[in-house]
C-alpha cells in the first residue's frame, strides 16, 4: 500500500485464496476507516487471471469505497483482466489507466467537462 496526498494505492493480490482476500479487505477497511471521499487506485499489474474470488473481492471493495463516497481507479491491468472487468461490467464503476502514475495524475488534471465549460468564455473574449 502506498498512500500519498492524492490517493491510497493498493496492489491487488496476484493469487487469491480466502485468507489473502480477507487480509486485503481488512487492510482496505482500516485504511478507509477515517477517510471521507477517499481516492483509491488498485494496481492490477500483478493480476494475470481474474477469477471468481478476485471479482468477489473487487465488488466488496467497490462497495466499501462507495460507502465512504470515495472514488476508485484501476491501473496497469493486463488485457485479459481488462476484458474480464468489462464483461462483468465492473469497468463501468471505475476508470482504467495504463499506469499508477497516470491514474494519480488524472486527479490533478482538469476534467474534460471543466475544460469544455471554460472554452465558451475564452471564445467570447477573443471576439
N, CA, C and O atoms as a Tinker XYZ file with bonds, in Angstrom:
   508  protein
     1  N      0.851000   -1.183000    0.000000    73     2
     2  CA     0.000000    0.000000    0.000000    64     1     3
     3  C      0.883000    1.227000    0.000000    63     2     4     5
     4  O      1.840000    1.321000    0.767000    81     3
     5  N      0.556000    2.155000   -0.856000    73     3     6
     6  CA     1.216000    3.451000   -0.914000    64     5     7
     7  C      0.148000    4.484000   -0.643000    63     6     8     9
     8  O     -0.942000    4.424000   -1.211000    81     7
     9  N      0.454000    5.422000    0.216000    73     7    10
    10  CA    -0.507000    6.486000    0.474000    64     9    11
    11  C      0.218000    7.802000    0.271000    63    10    12    13
    12  O      1.265000    8.041000    0.872000    81    11
    13  N     -0.337000    8.651000   -0.573000    73    11    14
    14  CA     0.232000    9.979000   -0.748000    64    13    15
    15  C     -0.877000   10.987000   -0.580000    63    14    16    17
    16  O     -1.995000   10.641000   -0.197000    81    15
    17  N     -0.564000   12.241000   -0.868000    73    15    18
    18  CA    -1.573000   13.284000   -0.673000    64    17    19
    19  C     -2.740000   13.155000   -1.636000    63    18    20    21
    20  O     -3.792000   13.753000   -1.410000    81    19
    21  N     -2.577000   12.390000   -2.702000    73    19    22
    22  CA    -3.644000   12.252000   -3.686000    64    21    23
    23  C     -4.526000   11.036000   -3.455000    63    22    24    25
    24  O     -5.747000   11.115000   -3.596000    81    23
    25  N     -3.911000    9.907000   -3.100000    73    23    26
    26  CA    -4.692000    8.675000   -3.091000    64    25    27
    27  C     -4.008000    7.572000   -2.301000    63    26    28    29
    28  O     -2.831000    7.652000   -1.947000    81    27
    29  N     -4.794000    6.548000   -2.044000    73    27    30
    30  CA    -4.288000    5.295000   -1.496000    64    29    31
    31  C     -4.084000    4.374000   -2.692000    63    30    32    33
    32  O     -5.013000    4.150000   -3.468000    81    31
    33  N     -2.879000    3.840000   -2.847000    73    31    34
    34  CA    -2.592000    2.912000   -3.937000    64    33    35
    35  C     -2.441000    1.523000   -3.333000    63    34    36    37
    36  O     -1.580000    1.294000   -2.482000    81    35
    37  N     -3.283000    0.601000   -3.779000    73    35    38
    38  CA    -3.266000   -0.770000   -3.269000    64    37    39
    39  C     -2.883000   -1.730000   -4.389000    63    38    40    41
    40  O     -3.469000   -1.708000   -5.471000    81    39
    41  N     -1.891000   -2.575000   -4.111000    73    39    42
    42  CA    -1.511000   -3.635000   -5.041000    64    41    43
    43  C     -2.531000   -4.758000   -4.894000    63    42    44    45
    44  O     -2.574000   -5.425000   -3.860000    81    43
    45  N     -3.352000   -4.971000   -5.922000    73    43    46
    46  CA    -4.365000   -6.026000   -5.854000    64    45    47
    47  C     -3.651000   -7.371000   -5.875000    63    46    48    49
    48  O     -2.723000   -7.559000   -6.661000    81    47
    49  N     -4.065000   -8.313000   -5.024000    73    47    50
    50  CA    -3.363000   -9.598000   -4.921000    64    49    51
    51  C     -3.335000  -10.364000   -6.244000    63    50    52    53
    52  O     -4.339000  -10.456000   -6.950000    81    51
    53  N     -2.163000  -10.907000   -6.559000    73    51    54
    54  CA    -2.000000  -11.670000   -7.795000    64    53    55
    55  C     -2.682000  -13.030000   -7.702000    63    54    56    57
    56  O     -3.340000  -13.473000   -8.644000    81    55
    57  N     -2.521000  -13.678000   -6.572000    73    55    58
    58  CA    -3.099000  -15.013000   -6.372000    64    57    59
    59  C     -3.935000  -14.973000   -5.107000    63    58    60    61
    60  O     -3.417000  -14.797000   -4.005000    81    59
    61  N     -5.217000  -15.137000   -5.282000    73    59    62
    62  CA    -6.130000  -15.015000   -4.146000    64    61    63
    63  C     -6.537000  -16.369000   -3.598000    63    62    64    65
    64  O     -6.879000  -17.290000   -4.340000    81    63
    65  N     -6.491000  -16.462000   -2.301000    73    63    66
    66  CA    -7.180000  -17.528000   -1.596000    64    65    67
    67  C     -8.024000  -16.829000   -0.539000    63    66    68    69
    68  O     -7.994000  -15.603000   -0.431000    81    67
    69  N     -8.765000  -17.588000    0.229000    73    67    70
    70  CA    -9.679000  -16.980000    1.203000    64    69    71
    71  C     -8.933000  -16.118000    2.220000    63    70    72    73
    72  O     -9.401000  -15.040000    2.587000    81    71
    73  N     -7.778000  -16.590000    2.670000    73    71    74
    74  CA    -7.002000  -15.853000    3.676000    64    73    75
    75  C     -6.493000  -14.535000    3.095000    63    74    76    77
    76  O     -6.616000  -13.485000    3.727000    81    75
    77  N     -5.927000  -14.591000    1.907000    73    75    78
    78  CA    -5.398000  -13.378000    1.267000    64    77    79
    79  C     -6.509000  -12.371000    0.983000    63    78    80    81
    80  O     -6.323000  -11.170000    1.177000    81    79
    81  N     -7.654000  -12.852000    0.528000    73    79    82
    82  CA    -8.785000  -11.961000    0.259000    64    81    83
    83  C     -9.274000  -11.253000    1.512000    63    82    84    85
    84  O     -9.544000  -10.053000    1.489000    81    83
    85  N     -9.386000  -11.999000    2.607000    73    83    86
    86  CA    -9.813000  -11.378000    3.879000    64    85    87
    87  C     -8.788000  -10.364000    4.368000    63    86    88    89
    88  O     -9.155000   -9.290000    4.845000    81    87
    89  N     -7.507000  -10.699000    4.251000    73    87    90
    90  CA    -6.452000   -9.785000    4.681000    64    89    91
    91  C     -6.506000   -8.478000    3.895000    63    90    92    93
    92  O     -6.447000   -7.394000    4.475000    81    91
    93  N     -6.619000   -8.585000    2.574000    73    91    94
    94  CA    -6.666000   -7.406000    1.714000    64    93    95
    95  C     -7.867000   -6.529000    2.071000    63    94    96    97
    96  O     -7.740000   -5.309000    2.185000    81    95
    97  N     -9.032000   -7.156000    2.247000    73    95    98
    98  CA   -10.245000   -6.403000    2.555000    64    97    99
    99  C    -10.150000   -5.739000    3.926000    63    98   100   101
   100  O    -10.566000   -4.592000    4.093000    81    99
   101  N     -9.604000   -6.459000    4.910000    73    99   102
   102  CA    -9.420000   -5.880000    6.254000    64   101   103
   103  C     -8.501000   -4.664000    6.202000    63   102   104   105
   104  O     -8.776000   -3.642000    6.830000    81   103
   105  N     -7.408000   -4.781000    5.448000    73   103   106
   106  CA    -6.475000   -3.655000    5.313000    64   105   107
   107  C     -7.163000   -2.453000    4.668000    63   106   108   109
   108  O     -7.004000   -1.320000    5.123000    81   107
   109  N     -7.922000   -2.706000    3.613000    73   107   110
   110  CA    -8.615000   -1.613000    2.935000    64   109   111
   111  C     -9.597000   -0.933000    3.882000    63   110   112   113
   112  O     -9.640000    0.295000    3.958000    81   111
   113  N    -10.375000   -1.717000    4.597000    73   111   114
   114  CA   -11.341000   -1.138000    5.547000    64   113   115
   115  C    -10.637000   -0.286000    6.595000    63   114   116   117
   116  O    -11.126000    0.785000    6.954000    81   115
   117  N     -9.498000   -0.748000    7.085000    73   115   118
   118  CA    -8.750000    0.012000    8.092000    64   117   119
   119  C     -8.240000    1.330000    7.505000    63   118   120   121
   120  O     -8.272000    2.363000    8.174000    81   119
   121  N     -7.774000    1.292000    6.262000    73   119   122
   122  CA    -7.259000    2.497000    5.616000    64   121   123
   123  C     -8.369000    3.504000    5.325000    63   122   124   125
   124  O     -8.133000    4.712000    5.334000    81   123
   125  N     -9.571000    3.008000    5.067000    73   123   126
   126  CA   -10.698000    3.885000    4.742000    64   125   127
   127  C    -11.459000    4.352000    5.977000    63   126   128   129
   128  O    -12.310000    5.237000    5.888000    81   127
   129  N    -11.159000    3.764000    7.116000    73   127   130
   130  CA   -11.942000    3.989000    8.333000    64   129   131
   131  C    -12.181000    5.463000    8.640000    63   130   132   133
   132  O    -13.316000    5.851000    8.920000    81   131
   133  N    -11.169000    6.273000    8.597000    73   131   134
   134  CA   -11.292000    7.685000    8.956000    64   133   135
   135  C    -11.273000    8.608000    7.739000    63   134   136   137
   136  O    -11.052000    9.812000    7.869000    81   135
   137  N    -11.504000    8.044000    6.571000    73   135   138
   138  CA   -11.468000    8.844000    5.339000    64   137   139
   139  C    -12.876000    9.218000    4.894000    63   138   140   141
   140  O    -13.815000    8.430000    5.006000    81   139
   141  N    -12.995000   10.417000    4.398000    73   139   142
   142  CA   -14.219000   10.825000    3.721000    64   141   143
   143  C    -13.826000   11.144000    2.295000    63   142   144   145
   144  O    -12.900000   11.919000    2.055000    81   143
   145  N    -14.524000   10.553000    1.361000    73   143   146
   146  CA   -14.265000   10.696000   -0.065000    64   145   147
   147  C    -12.836000   10.297000   -0.437000    63   146   148   149
   148  O    -12.114000   11.067000   -1.069000    81   147
   149  N    -12.439000    9.093000   -0.041000    73   147   150
   150  CA   -11.079000    8.650000   -0.366000    64   149   151
   151  C    -10.910000    8.417000   -1.858000    63   150   152   153
   152  O    -11.856000    8.080000   -2.571000    81   151
   153  N     -9.708000    8.601000   -2.295000    73   151   154
   154  CA    -9.326000    8.270000   -3.670000    64   153   155
   155  C     -8.444000    7.036000   -3.591000    63   154   156   157
   156  O     -7.435000    7.018000   -2.886000    81   155
   157  N     -8.841000    6.006000   -4.325000    73   155   158
   158  CA    -8.144000    4.722000   -4.246000    64   157   159
   159  C     -7.779000    4.268000   -5.652000    63   158   160   161
   160  O     -8.591000    4.341000   -6.574000    81   159
   161  N     -6.543000    3.797000   -5.799000    73   159   162
   162  CA    -6.092000    3.196000   -7.051000    64   161   163
   163  C     -5.761000    1.741000   -6.764000    63   162   164   165
   164  O     -4.982000    1.440000   -5.859000    81   163
   165  N     -6.355000    0.840000   -7.539000    73   163   166
   166  CA    -5.980000   -0.569000   -7.467000    64   165   167
   167  C     -4.966000   -0.831000   -8.572000    63   166   168   169
   168  O     -5.282000   -0.735000   -9.758000    81   167
   169  N     -3.748000   -1.161000   -8.169000    73   167   170
   170  CA    -2.695000   -1.537000   -9.104000    64   169   171
   171  C     -2.911000   -3.009000   -9.444000    63   170   172   173
   172  O     -2.719000   -3.887000   -8.602000    81   171
   173  N     -3.309000   -3.266000  -10.677000    73   171   174
   174  CA    -3.635000   -4.630000  -11.116000    64   173   175
   175  C     -2.495000   -5.271000  -11.902000    63   174   176   177
   176  O     -2.702000   -6.290000  -12.561000    81   175
   177  N     -1.306000   -4.695000  -11.845000    73   175   178
   178  CA    -0.195000   -5.147000  -12.677000    64   177   179
   179  C      0.232000   -6.589000  -12.410000    63   178   180   181
   180  O      0.770000   -7.237000  -13.307000    81   179
   181  N      0.013000   -7.097000  -11.230000    73   179   182
   182  CA     0.420000   -8.473000  -10.908000    64   181   183
   183  C     -0.686000   -9.495000  -11.145000    63   182   184   185
   184  O     -0.457000  -10.698000  -11.015000    81   183
   185  N     -1.870000   -9.032000  -11.486000    73   183   186
   186  CA    -3.009000   -9.936000  -11.688000    64   185   187
   187  C     -2.968000  -10.476000  -13.113000    63   186   188   189
   188  O     -3.176000   -9.740000  -14.078000    81   187
   189  N     -2.696000  -11.771000  -13.228000    73   187   190
   190  CA    -2.662000  -12.395000  -14.548000    64   189   191
   191  C     -4.033000  -12.919000  -14.949000    63   190   192   193
   192  O     -4.439000  -12.802000  -16.105000    81   191
   193  N     -4.739000  -13.495000  -13.990000    73   191   194
   194  CA    -6.051000  -14.085000  -14.249000    64   193   195
   195  C     -7.015000  -13.634000  -13.162000    63   194   196   197
   196  O     -6.787000  -13.893000  -11.981000    81   195
   197  N     -8.077000  -12.969000  -13.551000    73   195   198
   198  CA    -9.100000  -12.524000  -12.592000    64   197   199
   199  C    -10.161000  -13.612000  -12.529000    63   198   200   201
   200  O    -10.925000  -13.812000  -13.473000    81   199
   201  N    -10.193000  -14.301000  -11.415000    73   199   202
   202  CA   -11.151000  -15.387000  -11.224000    64   201   203
   203  C    -12.297000  -14.927000  -10.325000    63   202   204   205
   204  O    -12.350000  -13.767000   -9.915000    81   203
   205  N    -13.203000  -15.838000  -10.028000    73   203   206
   206  CA   -14.401000  -15.503000   -9.248000    64   205   207
   207  C    -14.061000  -14.897000   -7.890000    63   206   208   209
   208  O    -14.702000  -13.934000   -7.470000    81   207
   209  N    -13.058000  -15.448000   -7.194000    73   207   210
   210  CA   -12.682000  -14.888000   -5.892000    64   209   211
   211  C    -12.195000  -13.448000   -6.031000    63   210   212   213
   212  O    -12.506000  -12.600000   -5.194000    81   211
   213  N    -11.440000  -13.177000   -7.074000    73   211   214
   214  CA   -10.954000  -11.820000   -7.304000    64   213   215
   215  C    -12.081000  -10.863000   -7.619000    63   214   216   217
   216  O    -12.089000   -9.725000   -7.150000    81   215
   217  N    -13.037000  -11.322000   -8.416000    73   215   218
   218  CA   -14.193000  -10.486000   -8.742000    64   217   219
   219  C    -15.037000  -10.211000   -7.507000    63   218   220   221
   220  O    -15.511000   -9.091000   -7.311000    81   219
   221  N    -15.227000  -11.229000   -6.674000    73   219   222
   222  CA   -15.987000  -11.048000   -5.440000    64   221   223
   223  C    -15.295000  -10.031000   -4.533000    63   222   224   225
   224  O    -15.945000   -9.147000   -3.973000    81   223
   225  N    -13.986000  -10.159000   -4.391000    73   223   226
   226  CA   -13.231000   -9.202000   -3.578000    64   225   227
   227  C    -13.338000   -7.801000   -4.164000    63   226   228   229
   228  O    -13.504000   -6.828000   -3.427000    81   227
   229  N    -13.246000   -7.698000   -5.468000    73   227   230
   230  CA   -13.339000   -6.398000   -6.136000    64   229   231
   231  C    -14.685000   -5.735000   -5.833000    63   230   232   233
   232  O    -14.730000   -4.550000   -5.501000    81   231
   233  N    -15.767000   -6.484000   -5.943000    73   231   234
   234  CA   -17.107000   -5.930000   -5.679000    64   233   235
   235  C    -17.232000   -5.493000   -4.224000    63   234   236   237
   236  O    -17.787000   -4.430000   -3.945000    81   235
   237  N    -16.726000   -6.295000   -3.302000    73   235   238
   238  CA   -16.771000   -5.915000   -1.883000    64   237   239
   239  C    -15.981000   -4.630000   -1.636000    63   238   240   241
   240  O    -16.413000   -3.766000   -0.872000    81   239
   241  N    -14.834000   -4.509000   -2.278000    73   239   242
   242  CA   -14.010000   -3.303000   -2.124000    64   241   243
   243  C    -14.706000   -2.085000   -2.725000    63   242   244   245
   244  O    -14.683000   -1.001000   -2.142000    81   243
   245  N    -15.318000   -2.263000   -3.882000    73   243   246
   246  CA   -16.053000   -1.164000   -4.522000    64   245   247
   247  C    -17.162000   -0.681000   -3.601000    63   246   248   249
   248  O    -17.351000    0.524000   -3.436000    81   247
   249  N    -17.893000   -1.606000   -3.003000    73   247   250
   250  CA   -18.959000   -1.234000   -2.064000    64   249   251
   251  C    -18.402000   -0.469000   -0.869000    63   250   252   253
   252  O    -18.991000    0.520000   -0.434000    81   251
   253  N    -17.285000   -0.917000   -0.345000    73   251   254
   254  CA   -16.673000   -0.266000    0.820000    64   253   255
   255  C    -16.222000    1.157000    0.473000    63   254   256   257
   256  O    -16.430000    2.085000    1.254000    81   255
   257  N    -15.615000    1.321000   -0.684000    73   255   258
   258  CA   -15.173000    2.650000   -1.121000    64   257   259
   259  C    -16.381000    3.547000   -1.357000    63   258   260   261
   260  O    -16.364000    4.722000   -0.988000    81   259
   261  N    -17.424000    3.006000   -1.967000    73   259   262
   262  CA   -18.648000    3.786000   -2.220000    64   261   263
   263  C    -19.311000    4.211000   -0.919000    63   262   264   265
   264  O    -19.874000    5.304000   -0.844000    81   263
   265  N    -19.256000    3.371000    0.105000    73   263   266
   266  CA   -19.835000    3.728000    1.405000    64   265   267
   267  C    -19.171000    4.965000    2.006000    63   266   268   269
   268  O    -19.773000    5.668000    2.818000    81   267
   269  N    -17.935000    5.223000    1.604000    73   267   270
   270  CA   -17.197000    6.397000    2.088000    64   269   271
   271  C    -17.253000    7.546000    1.074000    63   270   272   273
   272  O    -16.502000    8.514000    1.186000    81   271
   273  N    -18.152000    7.431000    0.082000    73   271   274
   274  CA   -18.237000    8.414000   -1.005000    64   273   275
   275  C    -16.903000    8.585000   -1.722000    63   274   276   277
   276  O    -16.542000    9.686000   -2.138000    81   275
   277  N    -16.182000    7.484000   -1.856000    73   275   278
   278  CA   -14.862000    7.524000   -2.467000    64   277   279
   279  C    -14.893000    7.289000   -3.961000    63   278   280   281
   280  O    -15.943000    7.076000   -4.567000    81   279
   281  N    -13.705000    7.336000   -4.529000    73   279   282
   282  CA   -13.539000    7.140000   -5.964000    64   281   283
   283  C    -12.436000    6.113000   -6.184000    63   282   284   285
   284  O    -11.382000    6.178000   -5.551000    81   283
   285  N    -12.682000    5.171000   -7.075000    73   283   286
   286  CA   -11.736000    4.102000   -7.379000    64   285   287
   287  C    -11.294000    4.211000   -8.827000    63   286   288   289
   288  O    -12.083000    4.531000   -9.716000    81   287
   289  N    -10.006000    3.935000   -9.045000    73   287   290
   290  CA    -9.465000    3.846000  -10.402000    64   289   291
   291  C     -8.614000    2.586000  -10.484000    63   290   292   293
   292  O     -7.999000    2.169000   -9.502000    81   291
   293  N     -8.588000    1.986000  -11.676000    73   291   294
   294  CA    -7.770000    0.807000  -11.922000    64   293   295
   295  C     -6.521000    1.232000  -12.679000    63   294   296   297
   296  O     -6.556000    2.154000  -13.495000    81   295
   297  N     -5.414000    0.545000  -12.395000    73   295   298
   298  CA    -4.169000    0.859000  -13.088000    64   297   299
   299  C     -3.458000   -0.423000  -13.506000    63   298   300   301
   300  O     -3.464000   -1.424000  -12.790000    81   299
   301  N     -2.850000   -0.362000  -14.677000    73   299   302
   302  CA    -1.934000   -1.388000  -15.174000    64   301   303
   303  C     -2.552000   -2.779000  -15.297000    63   302   304   305
   304  O     -1.883000   -3.778000  -15.032000    81   303
   305  N     -3.794000   -2.851000  -15.688000    73   303   306
   306  CA    -4.445000   -4.155000  -15.867000    64   305   307
   307  C     -3.969000   -4.804000  -17.161000    63   306   308   309
   308  O     -3.769000   -4.127000  -18.170000    81   307
   309  N     -3.791000   -6.112000  -17.121000    73   307   310
   310  CA    -3.450000   -6.848000  -18.335000    64   309   311
   311  C     -4.664000   -6.827000  -19.265000    63   310   312   313
   312  O     -5.783000   -6.587000  -18.812000    81   311
   313  N     -4.454000   -7.076000  -20.552000    73   311   314
   314  CA    -5.602000   -7.122000  -21.468000    64   313   315
   315  C     -6.654000   -8.146000  -21.034000    63   314   316   317
   316  O     -7.852000   -7.901000  -21.178000    81   315
   317  N     -6.214000   -9.286000  -20.508000    73   315   318
   318  CA    -7.167000  -10.308000  -20.056000    64   317   319
   319  C     -7.982000   -9.805000  -18.864000    63   318   320   321
   320  O     -9.200000   -9.977000  -18.823000    81   319
   321  N     -7.315000   -9.193000  -17.912000    73   319   322
   322  CA    -8.017000   -8.655000  -16.739000    64   321   323
   323  C     -8.962000   -7.544000  -17.153000    63   322   324   325
   324  O    -10.088000   -7.466000  -16.662000    81   323
   325  N     -8.511000   -6.690000  -18.049000    73   323   326
   326  CA    -9.355000   -5.599000  -18.553000    64   325   327
   327  C    -10.617000   -6.159000  -19.205000    63   326   328   329
   328  O    -11.706000   -5.619000  -19.017000    81   327
   329  N    -10.473000   -7.235000  -19.965000    73   327   330
   330  CA   -11.621000   -7.862000  -20.623000    64   329   331
   331  C    -12.595000   -8.442000  -19.595000    63   330   332   333
   332  O    -13.808000   -8.279000  -19.732000    81   331
   333  N    -12.076000   -9.110000  -18.576000    73   331   334
   334  CA   -12.940000   -9.673000  -17.529000    64   333   335
   335  C    -13.699000   -8.555000  -16.817000    63   334   336   337
   336  O    -14.895000   -8.690000  -16.558000    81   335
   337  N    -13.023000   -7.459000  -16.500000    73   335   338
   338  CA   -13.681000   -6.329000  -15.842000    64   337   339
   339  C    -14.768000   -5.734000  -16.737000    63   338   340   341
   340  O    -15.814000   -5.300000  -16.256000    81   339
   341  N    -14.507000   -5.719000  -18.034000    73   339   342
   342  CA   -15.502000   -5.196000  -18.975000    64   341   343
   343  C    -16.702000   -6.144000  -19.091000    63   342   344   345
   344  O    -17.850000   -5.700000  -19.054000    81   343
   345  N    -16.440000   -7.428000  -19.230000    73   343   346
   346  CA   -17.523000   -8.403000  -19.388000    64   345   347
   347  C    -18.411000   -8.488000  -18.152000    63   346   348   349
   348  O    -19.609000   -8.749000  -18.263000    81   347
   349  N    -17.836000   -8.270000  -16.988000    73   347   350
   350  CA   -18.607000   -8.306000  -15.741000    64   349   351
   351  C    -19.172000   -6.938000  -15.376000    63   350   352   353
   352  O    -19.828000   -6.786000  -14.346000    81   351
   353  N    -18.920000   -5.965000  -16.205000    73   351   354
   354  CA   -19.393000   -4.586000  -16.056000    64   353   355
   355  C    -18.795000   -3.871000  -14.846000    63   354   356   357
   356  O    -19.293000   -2.820000  -14.443000    81   355
   357  N    -17.751000   -4.420000  -14.273000    73   355   358
   358  CA   -17.055000   -3.741000  -13.178000    64   357   359
   359  C    -16.312000   -2.524000  -13.712000    63   358   360   361
   360  O    -16.147000   -1.533000  -13.001000    81   359
   361  N    -15.866000   -2.594000  -14.954000    73   359   362
   362  CA   -15.133000   -1.462000  -15.534000    64   361   363
   363  C    -15.999000   -0.212000  -15.633000    63   362   364   365
   364  O    -15.477000    0.889000  -15.807000    81   363
   365  N    -17.309000   -0.370000  -15.526000    73   363   366
   366  CA   -18.202000    0.782000  -15.593000    64   365   367
   367  C    -18.211000    1.637000  -14.337000    63   366   368   369
   368  O    -18.729000    2.753000  -14.356000    81   367
   369  N    -17.646000    1.131000  -13.244000    73   367   370
   370  CA   -17.661000    1.900000  -11.994000    64   369   371
   371  C    -16.335000    2.589000  -11.710000    63   370   372   373
   372  O    -16.239000    3.378000  -10.770000    81   371
   373  N    -15.317000    2.305000  -12.503000    73   371   374
   374  CA   -14.008000    2.909000  -12.272000    64   373   375
   375  C    -13.277000    3.079000  -13.596000    63   374   376   377
   376  O    -13.360000    2.225000  -14.480000    81   375
   377  N    -12.570000    4.177000  -13.720000    73   375   378
   378  CA   -11.768000    4.413000  -14.916000    64   377   379
   379  C    -10.504000    3.563000  -14.850000    63   378   380   381
   380  O    -10.000000    3.270000  -13.765000    81   379
   381  N     -9.995000    3.169000  -16.017000    73   379   382
   382  CA    -8.761000    2.386000  -16.097000    64   381   383
   383  C     -7.661000    3.216000  -16.731000    63   382   384   385
   384  O     -7.900000    3.999000  -17.650000    81   383
   385  N     -6.456000    3.030000  -16.227000    73   383   386
   386  CA    -5.288000    3.755000  -16.721000    64   385   387
   387  C     -4.155000    2.772000  -16.955000    63   386   388   389
   388  O     -4.120000    1.694000  -16.362000    81   387
   389  N     -3.224000    3.154000  -17.830000    73   387   390
   390  CA    -2.104000    2.286000  -18.167000    64   389   391
   391  C     -1.127000    2.101000  -17.013000    63   390   392   393
   392  O     -0.456000    1.073000  -16.928000    81   391
   393  N     -1.044000    3.085000  -16.125000    73   391   394
   394  CA    -0.101000    3.010000  -15.010000    64   393   395
   395  C     -0.687000    3.677000  -13.774000    63   394   396   397
   396  O     -1.656000    4.432000  -13.856000    81   395
   397  N     -0.087000    3.386000  -12.638000    73   395   398
   398  CA    -0.491000    4.028000  -11.387000    64   397   399
   399  C     -0.267000    5.533000  -11.497000    63   398   400   401
   400  O     -1.096000    6.324000  -11.047000    81   399
   401  N      0.845000    5.923000  -12.092000    73   399   402
   402  CA     1.156000    7.341000  -12.243000    64   401   403
   403  C      0.083000    8.061000  -13.052000    63   402   404   405
   404  O     -0.327000    9.169000  -12.704000    81   403
   405  N     -0.373000    7.424000  -14.139000    73   403   406
   406  CA    -1.434000    8.027000  -14.957000    64   405   407
   407  C     -2.726000    8.175000  -14.157000    63   406   408   409
   408  O     -3.420000    9.186000  -14.269000    81   407
   409  N     -3.043000    7.169000  -13.356000    73   407   410
   410  CA    -4.261000    7.236000  -12.531000    64   409   411
   411  C     -4.160000    8.371000  -11.524000    63   410   412   413
   412  O     -5.120000    9.118000  -11.331000    81   411
   413  N     -3.010000    8.507000  -10.882000    73   411   414
   414  CA    -2.824000    9.587000   -9.910000    64   413   415
   415  C     -2.881000   10.957000  -10.580000    63   414   416   417
   416  O     -3.490000   11.887000  -10.053000    81   415
   417  N     -2.249000   11.074000  -11.733000    73   415   418
   418  CA    -2.255000   12.348000  -12.460000    64   417   419
   419  C     -3.656000   12.745000  -12.892000    63   418   420   421
   420  O     -3.950000   13.935000  -13.012000    81   419
   421  N     -4.517000   11.778000  -13.125000    73   419   422
   422  CA    -5.874000   12.099000  -13.589000    64   421   423
   423  C     -6.639000   12.925000  -12.561000    63   422   424   425
   424  O     -7.561000   13.656000  -12.923000    81   423
   425  N     -6.273000   12.821000  -11.295000    73   423   426
   426  CA    -6.931000   13.627000  -10.268000    64   425   427
   427  C     -6.390000   15.053000  -10.224000    63   426   428   429
   428  O     -7.045000   15.946000   -9.686000    81   427
   429  N     -5.225000   15.270000  -10.773000    73   427   430
   430  CA    -4.651000   16.613000  -10.726000    64   429   431
   431  C     -4.939000   17.406000  -11.987000    63   430   432   433
   432  O     -4.834000   18.632000  -11.986000    81   431
   433  N     -5.299000   16.726000  -13.055000    73   431   434
   434  CA    -5.589000   17.403000  -14.317000    64   433   435
   435  C     -7.038000   17.864000  -14.342000    63   434   436   437
   436  O     -7.908000   17.198000  -13.780000    81   435
   437  N     -7.308000   18.998000  -14.988000    73   435   438
   438  CA    -8.708000   19.428000  -15.095000    64   437   439
   439  C     -9.493000   18.414000  -15.918000    63   438   440   441
   440  O     -8.971000   17.821000  -16.862000    81   439
   441  N    -10.724000   18.232000  -15.552000    73   439   442
   442  CA   -11.554000   17.277000  -16.281000    64   441   443
   443  C    -11.929000   17.835000  -17.641000    63   442   444   445
   444  O    -11.902000   19.046000  -17.859000    81   443
   445  N    -12.271000   16.957000  -18.535000    73   443   446
   446  CA   -12.691000   17.359000  -19.873000    64   445   447
   447  C    -13.919000   18.263000  -19.784000    63   446   448   449
   448  O    -14.029000   19.238000  -20.526000    81   447
   449  N    -14.831000   17.943000  -18.886000    73   447   450
   450  CA   -16.045000   18.736000  -18.722000    64   449   451
   451  C    -15.701000   20.161000  -18.293000    63   450   452   453
   452  O    -16.266000   21.125000  -18.809000    81   451
   453  N    -14.771000   20.287000  -17.346000    73   451   454
   454  CA   -14.371000   21.619000  -16.888000    64   453   455
   455  C    -13.728000   22.397000  -18.028000    63   454   456   457
   456  O    -13.957000   23.599000  -18.165000    81   455
   457  N    -12.929000   21.727000  -18.843000    73   455   458
   458  CA   -12.296000   22.396000  -19.977000    64   457   459
   459  C    -13.345000   22.869000  -20.971000    63   458   460   461
   460  O    -13.217000   23.952000  -21.541000    81   459
   461  N    -14.379000   22.069000  -21.181000    73   459   462
   462  CA   -15.443000   22.472000  -22.094000    64   461   463
   463  C    -16.215000   23.671000  -21.549000    63   462   464   465
   464  O    -16.652000   24.526000  -22.319000    81   463
   465  N    -16.385000   23.738000  -20.242000    73   463   466
   466  CA   -17.098000   24.862000  -19.648000    64   465   467
   467  C    -16.298000   26.150000  -19.773000    63   466   468   469
   468  O    -16.880000   27.231000  -19.870000    81   467
   469  N    -14.983000   26.052000  -19.773000    73   467   470
   470  CA   -14.143000   27.238000  -19.886000    64   469   471
   471  C    -14.038000   27.728000  -21.326000    63   470   472   473
   472  O    -13.834000   28.917000  -21.568000    81   471
   473  N    -14.174000   26.833000  -22.256000    73   471   474
   474  CA   -13.980000   27.162000  -23.657000    64   473   475
   475  C    -14.895000   28.276000  -24.165000    63   474   476   477
   476  O    -14.382000   29.178000  -24.826000    81   475
   477  N    -16.203000   28.291000  -23.913000    73   475   478
   478  CA   -17.047000   29.363000  -24.442000    64   477   479
   479  C    -16.626000   30.749000  -23.943000    63   478   480   481
   480  O    -16.705000   31.719000  -24.697000    81   479
   481  N    -16.187000   30.858000  -22.708000    73   479   482
   482  CA   -15.748000   32.151000  -22.186000    64   481   483
   483  C    -14.511000   32.627000  -22.933000    63   482   484   485
   484  O    -14.384000   33.813000  -23.235000    81   483
   485  N    -13.607000   31.716000  -23.228000    73   483   486
   486  CA   -12.402000   32.083000  -23.955000    64   485   487
   487  C    -12.749000   32.543000  -25.361000    63   486   488   489
   488  O    -12.129000   33.467000  -25.886000    81   487
   489  N    -13.727000   31.909000  -25.964000    73   487   490
   490  CA   -14.148000   32.290000  -27.312000    64   489   491
   491  C    -14.778000   33.676000  -27.302000    63   490   492   493
   492  O    -14.514000   34.474000  -28.201000    81   491
   493  N    -15.610000   33.983000  -26.301000    73   491   494
   494  CA   -16.276000   35.286000  -26.263000    64   493   495
   495  C    -15.280000   36.414000  -26.017000    63   494   496   497
   496  O    -15.498000   37.530000  -26.489000    81   495
   497  N    -14.185000   36.152000  -25.285000    73   495   498
   498  CA   -13.173000   37.184000  -25.067000    64   497   499
   499  C    -12.421000   37.490000  -26.351000    63   498   500   501
   500  O    -12.022000   38.628000  -26.595000    81   499
   501  N    -12.232000   36.465000  -27.166000    73   499   502
   502  CA   -11.493000   36.645000  -28.409000    64   501   503
   503  C    -12.311000   37.413000  -29.436000    63   502   504   505
   504  O    -11.740000   38.034000  -30.332000    81   503
   505  N    -13.619000   37.386000  -29.329000    73   503   506
   506  CA   -14.487000   38.021000  -30.323000    64   505   507
   507  C    -14.601000   39.496000  -30.154000    63   506   508
   508  O    -15.301000   40.153000  -30.925000    81   507
